[in-house]
PDB file of C-alpha atoms in Angstrom:
ATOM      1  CA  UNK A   2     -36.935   4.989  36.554  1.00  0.00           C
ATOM      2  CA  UNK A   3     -33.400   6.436  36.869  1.00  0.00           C
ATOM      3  CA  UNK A   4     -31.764   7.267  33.022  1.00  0.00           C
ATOM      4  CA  UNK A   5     -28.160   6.490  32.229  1.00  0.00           C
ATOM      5  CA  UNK A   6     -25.994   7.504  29.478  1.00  0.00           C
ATOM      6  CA  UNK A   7     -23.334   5.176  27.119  1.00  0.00           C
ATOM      7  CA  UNK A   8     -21.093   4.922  24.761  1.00  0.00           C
ATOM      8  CA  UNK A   9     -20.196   1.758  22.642  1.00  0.00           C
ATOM      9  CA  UNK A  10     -16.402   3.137  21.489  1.00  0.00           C
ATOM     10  CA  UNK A  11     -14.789   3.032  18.568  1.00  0.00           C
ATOM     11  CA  UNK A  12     -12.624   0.187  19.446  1.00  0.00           C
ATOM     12  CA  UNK A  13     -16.067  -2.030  19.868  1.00  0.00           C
ATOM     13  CA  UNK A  14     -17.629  -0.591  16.689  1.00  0.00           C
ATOM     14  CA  UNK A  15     -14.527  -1.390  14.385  1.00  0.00           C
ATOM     15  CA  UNK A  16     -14.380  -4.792  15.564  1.00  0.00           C
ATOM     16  CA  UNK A  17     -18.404  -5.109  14.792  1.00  0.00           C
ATOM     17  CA  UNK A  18     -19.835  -6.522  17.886  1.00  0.00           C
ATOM     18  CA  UNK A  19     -22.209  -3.684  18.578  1.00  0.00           C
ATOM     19  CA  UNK A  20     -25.292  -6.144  18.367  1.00  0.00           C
ATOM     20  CA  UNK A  21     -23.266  -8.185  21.120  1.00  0.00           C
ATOM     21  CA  UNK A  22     -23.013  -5.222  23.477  1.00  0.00           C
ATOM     22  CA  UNK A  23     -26.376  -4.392  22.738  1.00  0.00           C
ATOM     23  CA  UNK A  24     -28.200  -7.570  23.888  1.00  0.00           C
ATOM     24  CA  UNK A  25     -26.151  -7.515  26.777  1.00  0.00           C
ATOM     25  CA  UNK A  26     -27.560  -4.375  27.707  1.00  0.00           C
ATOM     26  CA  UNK A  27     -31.396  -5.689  26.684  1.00  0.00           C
ATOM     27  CA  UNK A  28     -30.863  -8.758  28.539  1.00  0.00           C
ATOM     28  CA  UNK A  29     -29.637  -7.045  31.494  1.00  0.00           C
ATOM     29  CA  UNK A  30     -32.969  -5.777  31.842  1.00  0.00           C
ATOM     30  CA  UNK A  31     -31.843  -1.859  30.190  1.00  0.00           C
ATOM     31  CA  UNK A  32     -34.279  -0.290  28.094  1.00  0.00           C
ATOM     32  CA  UNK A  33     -32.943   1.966  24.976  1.00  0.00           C
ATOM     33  CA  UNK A  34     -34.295   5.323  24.863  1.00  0.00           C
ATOM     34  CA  UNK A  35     -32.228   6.754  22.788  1.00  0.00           C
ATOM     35  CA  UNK A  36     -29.717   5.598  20.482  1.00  0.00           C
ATOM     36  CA  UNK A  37     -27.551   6.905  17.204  1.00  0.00           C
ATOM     37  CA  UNK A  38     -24.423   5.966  15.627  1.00  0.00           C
ATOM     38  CA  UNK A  39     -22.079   9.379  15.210  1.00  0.00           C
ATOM     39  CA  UNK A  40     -18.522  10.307  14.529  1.00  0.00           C
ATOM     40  CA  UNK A  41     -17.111  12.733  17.280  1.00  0.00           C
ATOM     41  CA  UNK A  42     -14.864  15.530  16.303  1.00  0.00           C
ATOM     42  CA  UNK A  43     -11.560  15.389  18.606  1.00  0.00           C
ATOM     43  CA  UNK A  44     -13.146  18.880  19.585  1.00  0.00           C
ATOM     44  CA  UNK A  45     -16.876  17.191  20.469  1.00  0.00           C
ATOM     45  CA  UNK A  46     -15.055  14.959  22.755  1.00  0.00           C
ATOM     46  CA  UNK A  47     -12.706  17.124  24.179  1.00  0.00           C
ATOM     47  CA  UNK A  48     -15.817  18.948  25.267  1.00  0.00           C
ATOM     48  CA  UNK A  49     -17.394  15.681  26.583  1.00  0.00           C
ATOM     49  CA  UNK A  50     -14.547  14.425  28.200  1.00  0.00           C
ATOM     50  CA  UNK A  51     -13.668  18.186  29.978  1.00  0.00           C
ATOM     51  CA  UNK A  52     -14.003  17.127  33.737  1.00  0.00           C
ATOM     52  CA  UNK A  53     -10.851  14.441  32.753  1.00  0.00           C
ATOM     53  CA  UNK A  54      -8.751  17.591  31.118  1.00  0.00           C
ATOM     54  CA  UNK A  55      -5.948  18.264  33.855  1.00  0.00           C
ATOM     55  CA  UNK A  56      -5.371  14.384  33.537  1.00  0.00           C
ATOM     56  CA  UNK A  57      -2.545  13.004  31.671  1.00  0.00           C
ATOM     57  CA  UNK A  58      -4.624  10.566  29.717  1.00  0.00           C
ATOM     58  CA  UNK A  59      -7.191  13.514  28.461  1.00  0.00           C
ATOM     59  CA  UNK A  60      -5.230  13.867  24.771  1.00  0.00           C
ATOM     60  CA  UNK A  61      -4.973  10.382  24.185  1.00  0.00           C
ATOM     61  CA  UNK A  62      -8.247   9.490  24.952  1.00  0.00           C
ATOM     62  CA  UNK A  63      -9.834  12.334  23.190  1.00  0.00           C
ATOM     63  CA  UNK A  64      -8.200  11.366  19.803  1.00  0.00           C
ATOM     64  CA  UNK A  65      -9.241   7.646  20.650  1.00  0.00           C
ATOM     65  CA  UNK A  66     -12.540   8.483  20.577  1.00  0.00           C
ATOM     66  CA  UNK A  67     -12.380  11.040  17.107  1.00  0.00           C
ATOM     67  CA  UNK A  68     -11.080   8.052  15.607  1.00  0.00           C
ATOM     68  CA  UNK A  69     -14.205   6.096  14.434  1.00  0.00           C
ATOM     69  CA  UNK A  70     -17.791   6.010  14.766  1.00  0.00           C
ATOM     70  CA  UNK A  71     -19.051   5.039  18.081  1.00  0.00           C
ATOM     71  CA  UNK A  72     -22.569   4.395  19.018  1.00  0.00           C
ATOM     72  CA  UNK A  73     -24.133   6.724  21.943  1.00  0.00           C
ATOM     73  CA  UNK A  74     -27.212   5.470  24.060  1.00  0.00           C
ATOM     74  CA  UNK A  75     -29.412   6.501  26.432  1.00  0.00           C
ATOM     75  CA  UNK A  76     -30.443   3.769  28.672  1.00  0.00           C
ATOM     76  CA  UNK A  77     -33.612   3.639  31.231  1.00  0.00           C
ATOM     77  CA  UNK A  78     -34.250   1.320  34.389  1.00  0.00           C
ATOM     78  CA  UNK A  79     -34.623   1.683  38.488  1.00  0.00           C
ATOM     79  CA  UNK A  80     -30.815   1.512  39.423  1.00  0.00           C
ATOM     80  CA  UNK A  81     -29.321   2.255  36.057  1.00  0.00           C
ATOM     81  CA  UNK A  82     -26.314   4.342  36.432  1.00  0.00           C
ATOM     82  CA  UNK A  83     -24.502   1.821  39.287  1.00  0.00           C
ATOM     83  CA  UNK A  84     -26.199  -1.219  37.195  1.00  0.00           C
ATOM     84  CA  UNK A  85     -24.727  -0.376  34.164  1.00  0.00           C
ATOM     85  CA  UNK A  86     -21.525   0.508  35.773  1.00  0.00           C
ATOM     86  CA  UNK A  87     -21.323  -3.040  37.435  1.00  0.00           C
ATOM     87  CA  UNK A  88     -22.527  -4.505  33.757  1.00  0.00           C
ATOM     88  CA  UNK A  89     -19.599  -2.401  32.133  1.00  0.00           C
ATOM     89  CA  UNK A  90     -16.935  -4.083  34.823  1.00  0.00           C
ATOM     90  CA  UNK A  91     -13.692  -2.245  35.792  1.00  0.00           C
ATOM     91  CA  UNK A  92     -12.177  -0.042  34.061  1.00  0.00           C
ATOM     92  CA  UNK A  93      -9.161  -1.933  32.837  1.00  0.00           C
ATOM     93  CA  UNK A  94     -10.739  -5.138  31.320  1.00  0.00           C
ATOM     94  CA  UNK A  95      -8.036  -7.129  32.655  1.00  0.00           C
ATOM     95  CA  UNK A  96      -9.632  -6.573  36.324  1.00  0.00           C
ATOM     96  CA  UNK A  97     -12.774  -6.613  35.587  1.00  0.00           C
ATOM     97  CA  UNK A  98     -14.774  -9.588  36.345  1.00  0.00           C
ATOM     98  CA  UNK A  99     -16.005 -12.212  34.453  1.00  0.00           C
ATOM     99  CA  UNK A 100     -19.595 -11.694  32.149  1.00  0.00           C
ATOM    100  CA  UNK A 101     -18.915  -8.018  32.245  1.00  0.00           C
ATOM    101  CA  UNK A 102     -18.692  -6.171  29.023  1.00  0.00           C
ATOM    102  CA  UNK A 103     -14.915  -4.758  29.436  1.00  0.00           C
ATOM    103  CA  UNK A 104     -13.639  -8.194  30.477  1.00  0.00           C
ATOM    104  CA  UNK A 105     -15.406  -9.647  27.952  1.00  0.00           C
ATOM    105  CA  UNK A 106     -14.902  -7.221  24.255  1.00  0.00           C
ATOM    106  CA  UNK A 107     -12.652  -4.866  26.196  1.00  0.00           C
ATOM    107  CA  UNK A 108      -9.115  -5.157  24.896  1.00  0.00           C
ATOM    108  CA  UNK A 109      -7.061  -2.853  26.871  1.00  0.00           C
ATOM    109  CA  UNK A 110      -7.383   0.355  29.621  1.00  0.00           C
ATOM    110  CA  UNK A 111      -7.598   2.676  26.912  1.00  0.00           C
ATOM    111  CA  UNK A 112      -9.668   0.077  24.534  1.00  0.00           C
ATOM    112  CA  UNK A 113     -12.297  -0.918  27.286  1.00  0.00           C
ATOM    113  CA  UNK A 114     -15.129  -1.016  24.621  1.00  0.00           C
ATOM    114  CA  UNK A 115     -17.862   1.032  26.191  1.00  0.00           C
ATOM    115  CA  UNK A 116     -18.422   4.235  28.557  1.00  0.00           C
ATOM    116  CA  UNK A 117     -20.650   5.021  31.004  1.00  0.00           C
ATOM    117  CA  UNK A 118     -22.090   7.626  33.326  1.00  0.00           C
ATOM    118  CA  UNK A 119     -20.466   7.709  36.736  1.00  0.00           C
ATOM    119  CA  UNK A 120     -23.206  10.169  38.732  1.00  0.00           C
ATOM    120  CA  UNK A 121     -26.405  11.473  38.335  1.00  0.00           C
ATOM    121  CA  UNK A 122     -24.992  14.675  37.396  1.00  0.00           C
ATOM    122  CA  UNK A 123     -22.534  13.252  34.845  1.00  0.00           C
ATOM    123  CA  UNK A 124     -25.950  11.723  33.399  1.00  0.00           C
ATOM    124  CA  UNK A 125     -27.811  14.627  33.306  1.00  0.00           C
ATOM    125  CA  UNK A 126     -24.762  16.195  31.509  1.00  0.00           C
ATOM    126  CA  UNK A 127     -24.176  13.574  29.417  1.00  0.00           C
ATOM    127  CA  UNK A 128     -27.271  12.618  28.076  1.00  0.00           C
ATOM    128  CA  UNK A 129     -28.405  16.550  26.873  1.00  0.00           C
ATOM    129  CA  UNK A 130     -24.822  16.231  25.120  1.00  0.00           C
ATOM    130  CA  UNK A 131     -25.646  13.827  22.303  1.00  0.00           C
ATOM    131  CA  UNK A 132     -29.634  13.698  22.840  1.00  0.00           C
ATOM    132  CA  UNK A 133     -32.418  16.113  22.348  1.00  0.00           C
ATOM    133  CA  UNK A 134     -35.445  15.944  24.747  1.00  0.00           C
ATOM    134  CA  UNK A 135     -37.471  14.932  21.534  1.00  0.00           C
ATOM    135  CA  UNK A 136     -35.377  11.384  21.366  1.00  0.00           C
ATOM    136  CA  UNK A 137     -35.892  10.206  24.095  1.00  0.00           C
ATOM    137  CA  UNK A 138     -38.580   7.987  23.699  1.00  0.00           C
TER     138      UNK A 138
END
C-alpha cells in the first residue's frame, strides 16, 4: 500500500462541501489514515509550500492558504499518489476533466479546492509535516 498526502483548501472548506470531497475520495477506493481540520500560519505554509518559493505565484498562494481552515489528510491505497492526482484533475479546473474534484468544486487556478502529493518524496515530506507517526492509523 503506497500513502499519499492532501489537502482540502480553504476555498473548499468555506464553501462547506468537505463531506463531498470526502466521499469522493472513499468512493474512489482511498482509505483515510489520517485526518484533522487546522488553520495554517502564512509562515506554516510558506514552509510547506518551500520547493514553489523562487516561483512568482509562492506569496499569493501562501496567504491563500493562511486564510481559513483547511482540512489535511493522509490517504492509503496501491497506486495512491498518481490515483489521487488523476482523481484531483488538472490543475486549473477549467482543464481538468469531467468527475474530477477540481473540475467539479474547483473554482479557479488559484481556487482548485484540494492539493495533493506529486512524488513519493513530496509524500514522505508532506505527510511527517502535518502528521505524527502515532496518527496514522
Amino acid at each position: 500500500m503506497e500513502k499519499t498526502f492532501a489537502i482540502i483548501k480553504p476555498d473548499a472548506v468555506e464553501r462547506n462541501i468537505v463531506g463531498k470531497i470526502l466521499t469522493k475520495i472513499e468512493s474512489a477506493g482511498f482509505t483515510i489514515v489520517a485526518m484533522k481540520r487546522i488553520r495554517l500560519t502564512r509562515e506554516q505554509a510558506m514552509g510547506f509550500y518551500y520547493v514553489h518559493k523562487e516561483r512568482p505565484f509562492y506569496a499569493d498562494l501562501c496567504s491563500y492558504m493562511a486564510r481559513g481552515p483547511v482540512v489535511v489528510l493522509a490517504l492509503e491505497k496501491e497506486n495512491a499518489i498518481a490515483d489521487w492526482r488523476a482523481l484531483m484533475g488538472a490543475t486549473n479546473p477549467a482543464n481538468a476533466d469531467e468527475g474530477t474534484i477540481r473540475k467539479e468544486f474547483g473554482v479557479s487556478l488559484e481556487e482548485n479546492s484540494v492539493h495533493g502529493s506529486d512524488s513519493p518524496e513530496s509524500a514522505l515530506y508532506e505527510i511527517p509535516y502535518f502528521f505524527s507517526s502515532l496518527e496514522l492509523v
